[in-house]
Short mmCIF file of C-alpha atoms and ligand atoms in Angstrom, two decimals:
data_model
loop_
_atom_site.label_atom_id
_atom_site.label_comp_id
_atom_site.label_asym_id
_atom_site.label_seq_id
_atom_site.Cartn_x
_atom_site.Cartn_y
_atom_site.Cartn_z
CA MET A 1 -27.09 11.07 11.15
CA THR A 2 -25.83 14.60 10.58
CA ASP A 3 -23.59 15.12 7.61
CA VAL A 4 -20.32 15.78 9.39
CA ARG A 5 -18.79 16.97 6.14
CA ALA A 6 -21.21 19.83 6.03
CA ALA A 7 -20.20 21.02 9.46
CA ASP A 8 -18.51 24.38 9.73
CA ARG A 9 -14.76 24.25 9.47
CA GLY A 10 -13.07 24.55 12.79
CA TRP A 11 -10.49 22.92 14.99
CA LEU A 12 -10.53 19.13 14.64
CA THR A 13 -9.10 17.10 17.52
CA PHE A 14 -8.27 13.42 17.02
CA PRO A 15 -9.03 10.83 19.72
CA ASP A 16 -6.58 10.36 22.60
CA GLY A 17 -3.94 7.81 21.69
CA PHE A 18 -4.37 8.37 17.94
CA VAL A 19 -1.17 7.10 16.29
CA TRP A 20 0.62 9.40 13.86
CA GLY A 21 3.40 8.35 11.55
CA THR A 22 4.90 8.11 8.11
CA ALA A 23 5.49 5.13 5.85
CA THR A 24 8.03 3.80 3.34
CA ALA A 25 8.86 0.43 1.81
CA ALA A 26 12.18 -1.39 1.52
CA TYR A 27 12.72 -1.48 -2.23
CA GLN A 28 11.56 2.12 -2.61
CA VAL A 29 14.08 3.63 -0.19
CA GLU A 30 16.86 1.27 0.88
CA GLY A 31 19.15 0.87 -2.13
CA ALA A 32 22.17 -1.32 -1.27
CA ALA A 33 20.57 -3.90 -3.52
CA ASP A 34 23.66 -6.04 -3.65
CA GLU A 35 25.03 -5.72 -0.16
CA ASP A 36 25.42 -7.77 2.99
CA GLY A 37 24.13 -10.92 1.38
CA ARG A 38 20.83 -9.60 -0.03
CA GLY A 39 19.53 -11.83 -2.81
CA PRO A 40 17.82 -10.50 -5.94
CA SER A 41 14.10 -9.80 -5.88
CA ILE A 42 11.52 -9.79 -8.65
CA TRP A 43 11.85 -6.00 -8.72
CA ASP A 44 15.58 -6.15 -9.48
CA VAL A 45 14.68 -8.30 -12.47
CA PHE A 46 11.60 -6.29 -13.52
CA CYS A 47 13.56 -3.02 -13.49
CA ARG A 48 16.07 -4.57 -15.88
CA THR A 49 13.36 -5.71 -18.28
CA LEU A 50 13.18 -3.27 -21.18
CA GLY A 51 10.16 -0.99 -21.09
CA LYS A 52 8.87 -1.94 -17.65
CA VAL A 53 10.08 1.02 -15.59
CA ALA A 54 10.22 4.65 -16.68
CA ARG A 55 13.66 5.67 -17.92
CA GLY A 56 14.99 2.24 -16.94
CA GLU A 57 15.31 3.38 -13.33
CA THR A 58 15.96 0.85 -10.57
CA GLY A 59 16.01 0.63 -6.79
CA ASP A 60 19.76 -0.12 -6.76
CA VAL A 61 20.51 3.10 -4.86
CA ALA A 62 17.05 4.60 -4.26
CA CYS A 63 17.37 6.95 -1.25
CA ASP A 64 20.39 5.02 0.05
CA HIS A 65 18.46 4.66 3.29
CA TYR A 66 20.33 1.44 4.05
CA HIS A 67 23.52 3.44 4.58
CA ARG A 68 21.91 6.60 5.94
CA VAL A 69 19.55 5.02 8.39
CA GLU A 70 20.93 6.82 11.47
CA ALA A 71 20.66 10.25 9.87
CA ASP A 72 17.20 9.46 8.53
CA LEU A 73 16.01 8.43 11.97
CA ASP A 74 17.51 11.58 13.46
CA LEU A 75 15.56 13.60 10.92
CA MET A 76 12.38 11.69 11.72
CA ALA A 77 12.90 12.35 15.42
CA SER A 78 13.60 16.02 14.82
CA LEU A 79 10.27 16.27 13.02
CA GLY A 80 8.56 14.69 16.01
CA LEU A 81 7.05 11.80 14.05
CA PRO A 82 5.93 9.21 16.62
CA SER A 83 5.62 6.05 14.52
CA TYR A 84 7.24 4.64 11.39
CA ARG A 85 5.87 2.04 9.01
CA PHE A 86 8.61 0.38 6.97
CA SER A 87 8.92 -2.94 5.23
CA VAL A 88 11.34 -5.79 5.69
CA ALA A 89 12.97 -7.01 2.48
CA TRP A 90 12.41 -10.75 2.27
CA PRO A 91 15.52 -11.18 0.04
CA ARG A 92 17.72 -9.52 2.68
CA VAL A 93 16.52 -11.93 5.34
CA LEU A 94 16.29 -15.07 3.20
CA PRO A 95 18.32 -14.48 0.02
CA ASP A 96 16.98 -17.65 -1.57
CA GLY A 97 13.48 -17.11 -0.23
CA THR A 98 13.56 -20.17 1.99
CA GLY A 99 16.21 -21.91 4.03
CA ALA A 100 18.95 -20.32 6.07
CA ALA A 101 18.50 -16.78 7.34
CA ASN A 102 21.07 -14.14 6.46
CA GLN A 103 22.12 -12.70 9.81
CA ARG A 104 23.41 -9.46 8.29
CA GLY A 105 19.99 -8.82 6.81
CA LEU A 106 18.28 -9.41 10.13
CA ASP A 107 20.87 -7.21 11.85
CA PHE A 108 19.92 -4.28 9.63
CA TYR A 109 16.29 -4.45 10.73
CA ARG A 110 17.32 -4.93 14.34
CA ARG A 111 19.40 -1.76 14.11
CA LEU A 112 16.50 0.04 12.47
CA VAL A 113 14.01 -1.03 15.14
CA ASP A 114 16.41 -0.34 18.01
CA GLY A 115 17.24 3.04 16.45
CA LEU A 116 13.56 3.90 16.29
CA LEU A 117 12.92 2.83 19.87
CA GLU A 118 15.93 4.79 21.15
CA ARG A 119 14.33 7.86 19.61
CA GLY A 120 10.92 7.09 21.05
CA ILE A 121 9.46 6.13 17.64
CA THR A 122 7.17 3.09 17.39
CA PRO A 123 8.14 0.64 14.64
CA LEU A 124 5.45 -0.85 12.39
CA PRO A 125 7.06 -3.41 10.07
CA THR A 126 5.33 -4.84 6.99
CA LEU A 127 6.69 -8.22 5.95
CA TYR A 128 5.83 -8.14 2.26
CA HIS A 129 5.86 -4.95 0.22
CA TRP A 130 6.26 -6.52 -3.21
CA ASP A 131 9.91 -7.62 -3.26
CA LEU A 132 9.59 -11.38 -3.61
CA PRO A 133 12.94 -13.17 -3.74
CA GLN A 134 13.65 -13.97 -7.40
CA ALA A 135 14.58 -17.52 -6.38
CA LEU A 136 10.94 -18.02 -5.37
CA GLN A 137 9.65 -16.54 -8.61
CA GLU A 138 11.71 -19.18 -10.35
CA ARG A 139 9.71 -21.75 -8.39
CA GLY A 140 6.43 -20.21 -9.60
CA GLY A 141 6.17 -17.25 -7.24
CA TRP A 142 2.71 -16.46 -5.84
CA ALA A 143 1.15 -18.70 -8.48
CA ASN A 144 2.62 -21.67 -6.61
CA ARG A 145 0.45 -22.70 -3.67
CA GLU A 146 3.60 -23.34 -1.64
CA SER A 147 4.19 -19.57 -1.61
CA ALA A 148 1.84 -19.26 1.36
CA GLN A 149 4.04 -21.58 3.40
CA TRP A 150 7.24 -19.90 2.19
CA PHE A 151 5.80 -16.64 3.45
CA ALA A 152 4.80 -18.13 6.80
CA ASP A 153 8.29 -19.54 7.31
CA TYR A 154 9.80 -16.14 6.51
CA ALA A 155 7.32 -14.42 8.84
CA ALA A 156 8.39 -16.76 11.64
CA VAL A 157 12.05 -15.83 11.12
CA VAL A 158 11.31 -12.10 11.35
CA ALA A 159 8.87 -12.41 14.24
CA ASP A 160 11.42 -14.49 16.09
CA ALA A 161 14.13 -11.87 15.53
CA LEU A 162 12.06 -8.76 16.29
CA GLY A 163 9.07 -9.99 18.28
CA ASP A 164 10.52 -8.82 21.59
CA VAL A 165 10.50 -5.19 20.45
CA VAL A 166 7.76 -4.94 17.83
CA GLY A 167 4.14 -4.58 18.96
CA THR A 168 2.42 -5.05 15.59
CA PHE A 169 3.47 -6.90 12.46
CA MET A 170 1.76 -6.32 9.13
CA THR A 171 1.75 -9.34 6.83
CA LEU A 172 1.08 -8.09 3.27
CA ASN A 173 0.92 -4.69 1.66
CA GLU A 174 -1.79 -4.25 -0.96
CA PRO A 175 -2.27 -7.84 -2.11
CA TRP A 176 -4.62 -6.45 -4.79
CA CYS A 177 -1.67 -4.76 -6.51
CA VAL A 178 0.42 -7.92 -6.22
CA ALA A 179 -2.32 -10.09 -7.71
CA PHE A 180 -3.93 -7.87 -10.32
CA LEU A 181 -1.23 -5.38 -11.30
CA GLY A 182 1.46 -8.06 -11.08
CA HIS A 183 -0.45 -10.87 -12.81
CA ALA A 184 -3.40 -9.40 -14.79
CA THR A 185 -2.33 -6.02 -16.19
CA GLY A 186 1.38 -6.71 -15.77
CA VAL A 187 2.42 -3.18 -14.77
CA LEU A 188 4.09 -4.46 -11.61
CA ALA A 189 6.55 -7.32 -11.13
CA PRO A 190 6.49 -10.12 -12.12
CA GLY A 191 4.53 -8.65 -15.04
CA PHE A 192 2.12 -11.40 -16.12
CA THR A 193 -1.14 -10.76 -17.98
CA ASP A 194 -3.53 -13.57 -17.11
CA ASP A 195 -6.86 -12.81 -15.42
CA ALA A 196 -7.37 -16.35 -14.11
CA LEU A 197 -3.85 -16.47 -12.71
CA ALA A 198 -4.50 -13.24 -10.83
CA LEU A 199 -7.37 -14.89 -8.95
CA GLN A 200 -5.21 -17.87 -8.06
CA VAL A 201 -2.61 -15.44 -6.73
CA VAL A 202 -5.30 -13.65 -4.69
CA HIS A 203 -6.07 -16.94 -3.00
CA HIS A 204 -2.44 -17.75 -2.29
CA LEU A 205 -1.93 -14.28 -0.82
CA ASN A 206 -4.96 -14.74 1.40
CA LEU A 207 -3.55 -18.10 2.50
CA ALA A 208 -0.19 -16.42 3.12
CA HIS A 209 -1.90 -13.93 5.41
CA GLY A 210 -3.57 -16.77 7.30
CA LEU A 211 -0.50 -18.96 7.67
CA GLY A 212 1.72 -15.94 8.25
CA SER A 213 -0.54 -14.65 11.04
CA ALA A 214 -0.36 -18.02 12.78
CA ALA A 215 3.42 -18.06 12.43
CA ILE A 216 3.73 -14.54 13.88
CA ARG A 217 1.44 -15.39 16.78
CA ALA A 218 3.44 -18.54 17.54
CA ALA A 219 6.78 -16.70 17.49
CA ALA A 220 5.61 -13.49 19.16
CA PRO A 221 2.48 -14.28 21.17
CA SER A 222 1.92 -10.74 22.40
CA ALA A 223 2.23 -9.13 18.97
CA GLN A 224 -0.75 -7.80 17.07
CA VAL A 225 -1.23 -8.77 13.43
CA SER A 226 -2.46 -6.55 10.64
CA LEU A 227 -2.43 -6.27 6.87
CA ALA A 228 -2.71 -3.28 4.56
CA LEU A 229 -5.37 -3.30 1.85
CA ASN A 230 -5.69 -0.56 -0.73
CA VAL A 231 -9.46 -0.69 -0.44
CA ALA A 232 -10.88 0.95 -3.56
CA GLN A 233 -13.70 3.44 -3.23
CA VAL A 234 -15.69 2.57 -6.36
CA TYR A 235 -18.70 4.57 -7.48
CA PRO A 236 -20.98 3.80 -10.42
CA ALA A 237 -20.53 6.55 -13.00
CA SER A 238 -24.32 6.87 -13.31
CA ASP A 239 -27.57 5.44 -11.93
CA ASP A 240 -27.82 3.14 -14.91
CA PRO A 241 -28.31 -0.42 -13.54
CA GLY A 242 -25.43 -1.67 -15.71
CA ASP A 243 -23.09 0.86 -14.12
CA VAL A 244 -24.37 0.10 -10.63
CA ASP A 245 -23.70 -3.59 -11.24
CA ALA A 246 -20.22 -2.80 -12.58
CA ALA A 247 -19.48 -0.98 -9.31
CA ARG A 248 -20.63 -4.02 -7.34
CA HIS A 249 -18.40 -6.24 -9.48
CA ALA A 250 -15.33 -4.01 -9.19
CA ASP A 251 -15.84 -3.63 -5.44
CA GLY A 252 -16.01 -7.42 -5.18
CA LEU A 253 -12.82 -8.01 -7.15
CA ALA A 254 -10.89 -5.20 -5.50
CA ASN A 255 -12.10 -5.30 -1.92
CA ARG A 256 -14.44 -8.07 -0.80
CA ILE A 257 -12.21 -10.75 -2.34
CA PHE A 258 -9.76 -9.98 0.50
CA LEU A 259 -11.98 -8.53 3.22
CA ASP A 260 -14.58 -11.30 3.22
CA PRO A 261 -12.35 -14.38 3.48
CA ILE A 262 -10.05 -12.74 6.02
CA LEU A 263 -12.71 -11.08 8.18
CA ARG A 264 -15.72 -13.36 7.55
CA GLY A 265 -14.17 -16.66 6.45
CA ALA A 266 -15.81 -16.90 3.00
CA TYR A 267 -15.38 -15.63 -0.54
CA PRO A 268 -18.32 -13.47 -1.65
CA ALA A 269 -20.74 -15.58 -3.70
CA ASP A 270 -21.25 -12.86 -6.32
CA VAL A 271 -17.50 -12.57 -6.99
CA VAL A 272 -17.15 -16.34 -7.34
CA ALA A 273 -20.10 -16.42 -9.76
CA ASP A 274 -18.91 -13.41 -11.77
CA ALA A 275 -15.49 -14.96 -12.40
CA GLU A 276 -16.68 -18.49 -13.21
CA PRO A 277 -16.52 -17.87 -16.98
CA TRP A 278 -12.73 -17.51 -16.73
CA CYS A 279 -11.78 -19.18 -13.46
CA ASP A 280 -12.83 -22.53 -11.99
CA TRP A 281 -11.67 -21.71 -8.43
CA SER A 282 -10.23 -25.24 -8.16
CA PHE A 283 -7.31 -23.77 -6.23
CA VAL A 284 -9.56 -23.24 -3.19
CA LEU A 285 -9.20 -26.40 -1.10
CA PRO A 286 -11.59 -27.49 1.66
CA ASP A 287 -9.78 -26.19 4.76
CA ASP A 288 -8.37 -23.04 3.22
CA LEU A 289 -11.07 -20.64 4.39
CA ALA A 290 -10.55 -21.70 8.00
CA THR A 291 -6.85 -20.91 7.61
CA ILE A 292 -7.54 -17.56 5.98
CA GLY A 293 -10.36 -16.42 8.22
CA VAL A 294 -8.13 -15.54 11.15
CA GLY A 295 -8.99 -11.86 10.90
CA VAL A 296 -6.68 -9.06 11.93
CA ASP A 297 -6.19 -7.15 15.16
CA VAL A 298 -6.31 -3.95 13.17
CA LEU A 299 -7.04 -3.42 9.48
CA GLY A 300 -4.61 -1.25 7.54
CA VAL A 301 -6.33 0.92 4.93
CA ASN A 302 -4.36 2.59 2.13
CA TYR A 303 -6.28 5.30 0.30
CA TYR A 304 -5.37 7.79 -2.44
CA THR A 305 -8.24 8.37 -4.89
CA PRO A 306 -11.69 7.06 -5.85
CA SER A 307 -12.74 5.29 -9.06
CA ARG A 308 -15.85 5.59 -11.18
CA VAL A 309 -16.94 2.70 -13.33
CA VAL A 310 -19.36 1.77 -16.07
CA GLY A 311 -20.61 -1.62 -17.21
CA PRO A 312 -19.82 -3.26 -20.54
CA SER A 313 -23.06 -2.08 -22.13
CA SER A 314 -22.06 1.55 -21.52
CA VAL A 315 -18.78 1.02 -23.34
CA GLY A 316 -19.27 1.35 -27.08
CA ALA A 317 -17.24 -1.22 -29.00
CA ALA A 318 -15.37 1.60 -30.71
CA SER A 319 -14.07 2.92 -27.42
CA LEU A 320 -12.79 -0.34 -25.95
CA ASP A 321 -9.25 0.10 -24.80
CA ASP A 322 -7.44 -2.60 -22.91
CA ALA A 323 -4.76 -0.36 -21.47
CA PRO A 324 -4.03 -1.19 -17.84
CA ALA A 325 -6.34 0.60 -15.46
CA GLY A 326 -6.20 1.16 -11.76
CA ARG A 327 -3.32 2.49 -9.78
CA TRP A 328 -1.32 3.69 -12.73
CA THR A 329 -3.95 5.10 -15.04
CA GLU A 330 -2.64 8.47 -15.95
CA ARG A 331 -5.18 11.22 -16.30
CA ALA A 332 -6.31 12.31 -19.73
CA GLY A 333 -7.34 9.31 -21.79
CA ALA A 334 -10.85 10.18 -22.84
CA ARG A 335 -11.81 6.52 -22.96
CA PRO A 336 -12.85 3.95 -20.39
CA VAL A 337 -10.25 1.30 -19.60
CA ALA A 338 -10.85 -2.21 -18.31
CA TRP A 339 -10.81 -2.73 -14.56
CA PRO A 340 -7.76 -4.91 -13.83
CA GLY A 341 -8.55 -8.59 -14.23
CA THR A 342 -11.98 -8.32 -15.82
CA ARG A 343 -13.97 -6.99 -18.78
CA LEU A 344 -17.16 -6.54 -16.73
CA ALA A 345 -16.29 -3.10 -15.34
CA TRP A 346 -14.52 -0.16 -16.93
CA THR A 347 -13.06 2.85 -15.20
CA VAL A 348 -13.95 6.18 -16.72
CA PRO A 349 -11.85 9.32 -16.72
CA GLN A 350 -12.81 11.69 -13.92
CA PRO A 351 -12.52 15.46 -13.74
CA GLY A 352 -9.72 17.10 -11.72
CA PRO A 353 -8.19 18.35 -9.59
CA PHE A 354 -5.40 15.80 -9.90
CA THR A 355 -2.12 14.95 -8.23
CA ASP A 356 0.96 14.26 -10.36
CA MET A 357 -0.22 10.64 -10.54
CA GLY A 358 -3.27 11.79 -12.48
CA TRP A 359 -5.33 10.72 -9.49
CA ARG A 360 -8.45 12.76 -8.78
CA ILE A 361 -8.42 14.56 -5.42
CA GLU A 362 -11.70 13.85 -3.66
CA PRO A 363 -11.41 13.79 0.14
CA SER A 364 -15.10 13.05 0.76
CA SER A 365 -14.59 9.64 -0.87
CA PHE A 366 -12.07 8.84 1.89
CA THR A 367 -14.79 9.50 4.47
CA ASP A 368 -17.18 7.34 2.46
CA LEU A 369 -14.64 4.52 2.36
CA LEU A 370 -13.89 4.50 6.09
CA THR A 371 -17.56 4.74 7.07
CA ARG A 372 -18.48 1.96 4.65
CA LEU A 373 -15.79 -0.34 6.11
CA SER A 374 -16.96 0.39 9.60
CA ARG A 375 -20.55 -0.37 8.62
CA ASP A 376 -19.83 -3.57 6.67
CA TYR A 377 -17.10 -4.99 8.91
CA PRO A 378 -18.13 -3.85 12.38
CA GLY A 379 -15.80 -4.43 15.29
CA VAL A 380 -12.65 -4.25 13.18
CA PRO A 381 -10.46 -1.33 14.24
CA MET A 382 -8.79 0.46 11.36
CA MET A 383 -5.54 2.29 10.83
CA VAL A 384 -4.82 4.44 7.79
CA THR A 385 -1.52 2.87 6.77
CA GLU A 386 -1.02 5.03 3.67
CA ASN A 387 -2.40 8.29 2.35
CA GLY A 388 -0.59 11.04 0.52
CA CYS A 389 0.02 12.64 -2.83
CA ALA A 390 2.66 13.12 -5.51
CA PHE A 391 3.59 16.69 -6.34
CA GLY A 392 6.91 17.50 -7.95
CA ASP A 393 7.95 20.56 -5.96
CA GLY A 394 11.67 20.93 -5.34
CA PRO A 395 13.87 23.43 -3.53
CA GLY A 396 13.33 27.03 -4.67
CA ALA A 397 15.73 29.95 -4.68
CA ASP A 398 15.43 30.17 -0.90
CA GLY A 399 16.47 26.52 -0.61
CA ARG A 400 13.08 25.54 0.78
CA VAL A 401 10.38 23.34 -0.74
CA HIS A 402 7.06 25.16 -0.74
CA ASP A 403 4.71 22.23 -1.35
CA ASP A 404 1.45 24.01 -0.64
CA ARG A 405 -0.54 21.57 -2.76
CA ARG A 406 0.59 18.71 -0.51
CA ILE A 407 -0.40 20.63 2.59
CA ALA A 408 -3.84 21.30 1.08
CA TYR A 409 -4.27 17.61 0.14
CA LEU A 410 -3.26 16.45 3.61
CA GLN A 411 -5.40 19.03 5.34
CA ASP A 412 -8.50 17.93 3.44
CA HIS A 413 -7.78 14.22 3.80
CA LEU A 414 -7.11 14.44 7.52
CA ALA A 415 -10.37 16.33 7.87
CA ALA A 416 -11.99 13.48 5.93
CA VAL A 417 -10.57 10.92 8.39
CA HIS A 418 -11.82 13.04 11.24
CA ALA A 419 -15.27 13.16 9.68
CA ALA A 420 -15.31 9.37 9.47
CA ILE A 421 -14.33 9.11 13.13
CA ALA A 422 -17.05 11.61 14.03
CA ALA A 423 -19.51 9.41 12.15
CA GLY A 424 -18.47 6.41 14.25
CA ALA A 425 -15.60 4.76 12.34
CA ASP A 426 -12.97 3.25 14.67
CA VAL A 427 -9.83 4.70 13.07
CA ARG A 428 -6.82 4.40 15.36
CA GLY A 429 -4.05 6.08 13.43
CA TYR A 430 -2.69 7.65 10.26
CA TYR A 431 0.56 6.96 8.40
CA LEU A 432 1.43 9.47 5.74
CA TRP A 433 2.91 8.14 2.50
CA SER A 434 5.73 8.94 2.46
CA PHE A 435 8.54 10.03 4.76
CA LEU A 436 10.94 10.46 1.83
CA ASP A 437 10.53 10.97 -1.90
CA ASN A 438 11.26 7.52 -3.29
CA PHE A 439 11.13 4.98 -6.11
CA GLU A 440 7.54 4.88 -7.36
CA TRP A 441 7.70 1.43 -8.95
CA SER A 442 6.97 1.45 -12.70
CA LEU A 443 6.96 5.23 -12.71
CA GLY A 444 10.49 5.58 -11.36
CA TYR A 445 11.68 8.60 -9.41
CA ASP A 446 9.75 11.52 -10.82
CA LYS A 447 6.61 11.01 -8.73
CA ARG A 448 7.46 12.62 -5.41
CA PHE A 449 5.31 11.60 -2.44
CA GLY A 450 7.71 12.63 0.35
CA LEU A 451 7.43 15.02 3.26
CA VAL A 452 11.18 15.19 2.76
CA HIS A 453 12.64 16.02 -0.64
CA VAL A 454 15.46 13.79 -1.88
CA ASP A 455 17.97 15.07 -4.43
CA TYR A 456 18.74 11.86 -6.30
CA ASP A 457 22.19 13.06 -7.40
CA SER A 458 23.52 14.20 -4.06
CA LEU A 459 21.03 12.20 -1.93
CA VAL A 460 20.64 15.34 0.21
CA ARG A 461 17.39 15.42 2.20
CA THR A 462 15.41 18.66 2.50
CA PRO A 463 12.27 18.65 4.64
CA LYS A 464 9.43 20.29 2.71
CA ASP A 465 7.04 22.85 4.16
CA SER A 466 4.58 19.97 4.57
CA ALA A 467 6.99 18.29 7.01
CA SER A 468 6.82 21.15 9.48
CA TRP A 469 3.07 21.46 8.88
CA TYR A 470 2.64 17.74 9.66
CA SER A 471 4.86 18.06 12.76
CA ASP A 472 2.50 20.73 14.05
CA VAL A 473 -0.55 18.54 13.38
CA VAL A 474 1.06 15.61 15.18
CA ARG A 475 2.10 17.72 18.16
CA ALA A 476 -1.39 19.20 18.46
CA ASN A 477 -3.15 15.89 17.72
CA GLY A 478 -5.41 17.95 15.52
CA LEU A 479 -5.69 20.57 12.84
CA LEU A 480 -7.80 23.37 11.56
CA GLY A 481 -10.23 21.55 9.27
C1 LIG B 1 1.32 1.38 -2.88
C2 LIG B 1 2.49 1.20 -2.20
C3 LIG B 1 3.39 2.35 -2.21
C4 LIG B 1 3.23 3.39 -3.28
C5 LIG B 1 2.20 4.43 -2.93
C6 LIG B 1 1.99 5.46 -4.00
O1 LIG B 1 0.50 1.53 -2.12
O2 LIG B 1 1.21 1.38 -4.08
O3 LIG B 1 2.19 0.85 -0.91
O4 LIG B 1 4.52 1.62 -2.38
O5 LIG B 1 4.43 4.02 -3.48
O6 LIG B 1 0.99 3.81 -2.69
O7 LIG B 1 1.56 4.87 -5.18
#
């Protein structure tokens, strides 16, 4: 096969029907945390726990999208963005997590979907983007096996309310973050630090996808079902066999632990064996894999940056550092840090260039990731459901936001998606994270991923240069690579 990445730069056209859009998530943009009957979520509680979120920031107001939805959709339409991935807040729809639906919560999402459709924008709702109702956390949250059924019941309510106008529902966003960052490293809500618990939560999330998919299909038979995984592109830091094995292990815990049961109906034997010293897997019951292995109509892939890992023998005892690794490892740090949920793989610092997240910019690893998925899980169409970068540019003296670094990142990453398609990967669309600057979880508001700048005092929106650049790409269905 020719190395498409080595090809001369030129005009890159995407396939006919390629879907272009932007993405957000409820807690990150909506605000109105206490309105129209919304119940509290684990993020409302986590944000109020001392030391969990930078500067004590919360999603109480966020971008105030809940109140500004019409203007935001007008802006989206004016930029010519054809599709929009958003999430439904479970605690707006079911304030107690289960039981009676809150009609005002459902009405908001109905208005949002109708508003999108009126403007010719295709809605792509995600049912769970991390804001579990606090009432369910008090019943054990995702550690409780019943959580899978709670999720399925909630999915049925939403699919029933929106199934006539929504073509695709996504069940979960990034279950890896929920399980490992929420329950092993504790940097996300609910903030537990228990490696065995994280694996139990993985299983319950997989079950939730299975039961939730069945509930969606029952309520909205013509709808497609998807989920978004932040599949990690993990490289061994060297050819040393210990490092190569660490990469296998991290790939298993990050990726195959979701991909294999959902797409192939079985947990990978090596992952099960690796974790046996700290997890007995007794939470996997006989019929569970049949429930989970329902597949997806399209696989959502979220990608930002690659990782490089070493094995335990490469980590000198003096340099062991148990600081949380993964999504929120800030640059610098000269030392390896443990891969979330294990001590058998350690991520090592990588050279720049970096985004404001401290994440290395390496577009070729995006091509590697998409081609690997297409090779290992053939026949599963993919959709990039998140990709983007944080750069802190704000309005200059001319009132405009000249975010050239974002344009460069997007240019190179879209070329990387194109290269994967040219190499045979079935990638059907691309959703840029994010439409608006928004609340970046534990890091608060200073990490700006938006195409549109948000002034958090005035809440004024200013489209950045990247917004008009992206509009041009979308209109042309291609770009100069
Ligand atoms: C996630 C979430 C988003 C983040 C984005 C940048 O993927 O972590 O889907 O909510 O804001 O990825 O970190």
